[in-house]
XYZ file of C-alpha atoms in Angstrom:
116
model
C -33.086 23.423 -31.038
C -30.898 25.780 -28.990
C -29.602 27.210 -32.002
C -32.981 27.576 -33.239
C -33.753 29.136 -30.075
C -30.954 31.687 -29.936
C -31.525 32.943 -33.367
C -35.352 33.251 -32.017
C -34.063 36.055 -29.450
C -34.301 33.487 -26.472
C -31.835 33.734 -23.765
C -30.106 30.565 -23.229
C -28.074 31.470 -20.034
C -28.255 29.100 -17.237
C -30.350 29.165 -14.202
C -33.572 31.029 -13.582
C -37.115 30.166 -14.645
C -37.380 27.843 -18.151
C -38.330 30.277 -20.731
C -40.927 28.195 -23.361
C -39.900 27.593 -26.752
C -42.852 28.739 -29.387
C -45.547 28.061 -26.450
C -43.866 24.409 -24.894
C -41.475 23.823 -22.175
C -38.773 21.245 -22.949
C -37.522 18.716 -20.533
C -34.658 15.756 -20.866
C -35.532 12.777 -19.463
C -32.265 10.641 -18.329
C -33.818 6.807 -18.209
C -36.815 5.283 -19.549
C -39.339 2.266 -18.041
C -40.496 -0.531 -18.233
C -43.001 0.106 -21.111
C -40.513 1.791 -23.421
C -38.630 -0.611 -26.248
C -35.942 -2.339 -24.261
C -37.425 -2.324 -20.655
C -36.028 0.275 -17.557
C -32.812 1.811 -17.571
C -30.636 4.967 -16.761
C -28.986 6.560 -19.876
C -26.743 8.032 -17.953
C -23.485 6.095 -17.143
C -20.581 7.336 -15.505
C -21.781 10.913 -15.635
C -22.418 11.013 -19.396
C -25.696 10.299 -21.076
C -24.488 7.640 -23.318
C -27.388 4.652 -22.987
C -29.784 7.219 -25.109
C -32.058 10.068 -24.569
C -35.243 11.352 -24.336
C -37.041 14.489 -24.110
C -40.679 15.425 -22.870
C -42.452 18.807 -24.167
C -45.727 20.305 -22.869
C -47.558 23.481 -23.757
C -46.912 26.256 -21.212
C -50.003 27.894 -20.971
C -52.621 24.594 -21.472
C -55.489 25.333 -23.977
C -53.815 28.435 -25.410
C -49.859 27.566 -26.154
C -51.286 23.723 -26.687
C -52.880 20.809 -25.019
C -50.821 17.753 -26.018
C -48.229 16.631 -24.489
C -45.156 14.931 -26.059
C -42.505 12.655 -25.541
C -39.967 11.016 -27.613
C -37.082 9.297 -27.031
C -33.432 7.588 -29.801
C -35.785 5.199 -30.888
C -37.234 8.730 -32.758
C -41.194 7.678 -32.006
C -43.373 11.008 -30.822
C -45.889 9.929 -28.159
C -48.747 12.513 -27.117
C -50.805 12.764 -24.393
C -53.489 15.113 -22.910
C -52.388 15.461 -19.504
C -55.705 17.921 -18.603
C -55.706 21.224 -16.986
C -52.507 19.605 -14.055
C -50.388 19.520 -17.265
C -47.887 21.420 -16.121
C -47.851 19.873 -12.277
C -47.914 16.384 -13.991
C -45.302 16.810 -16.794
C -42.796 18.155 -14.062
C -43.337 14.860 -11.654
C -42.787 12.392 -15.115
C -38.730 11.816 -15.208
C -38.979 8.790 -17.155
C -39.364 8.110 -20.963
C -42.238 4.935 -20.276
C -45.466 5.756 -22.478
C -47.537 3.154 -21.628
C -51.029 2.083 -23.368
C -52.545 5.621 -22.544
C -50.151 7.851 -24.994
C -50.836 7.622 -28.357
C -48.086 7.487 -31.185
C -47.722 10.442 -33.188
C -47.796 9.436 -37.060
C -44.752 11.440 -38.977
C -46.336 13.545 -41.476
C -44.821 12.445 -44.465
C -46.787 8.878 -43.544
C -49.773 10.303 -42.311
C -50.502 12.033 -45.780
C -49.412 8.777 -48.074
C -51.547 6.677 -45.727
C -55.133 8.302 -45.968
């Protein structure tokens, strides 16, 4: 992605406001709860993030950019939610990978189409 993103013309320097990537704002998420595959814990350990990852994306600009929001985590399954017109408020207090029984899974494309 941040290759993807320099070659867009976005500036990757540190600090300052998050610029969004084609309409989302990207987030990593450093643990996960107790409704994610394997229970609650940190991925980070000892300073590095070696116990996995996860990352949580949500339109800038709700209703225009996008209005799902989506998180995923190593386990690579896409979870969306519609977090409402607090998007951005809510998506900025979540700093845990836990998609409990109100996100939806995302179906991969390549599935989706073979299994119509």
């Amino acid at each position: 992605l941040v290759v993807a993103a320099e070659k867009k013309g976005y500036d990757l320097q540190a600090g300052g406001d998050p610029d969004p990537f084609f309409g989302y704002y990207f987030r990593i998420l450093e643990a996960q709860g107790k409704h994610a595959n394997g229970g609650a814990y940190e991925y980070v350990v000892n300073g590095k993030m070696i116990g996995g990852f996860a990352l949580i994306a949500y339109p800038a600009n709700y209703g225009v950019s996008g209005v799902m929001t989506f998180m995923v985590n190593h386990d690579e399954v896409v979870y969306q939610k519609d977090l409402g017109e607090q998007t951005e408020k809510i998506a900025n207090e979540i700093n845990l990978f836990d998609p409990d029984e109100t996100w939806d899974k995302v179906e991969p494309a390549a599935t989706a189409f073979w299994n119509q």
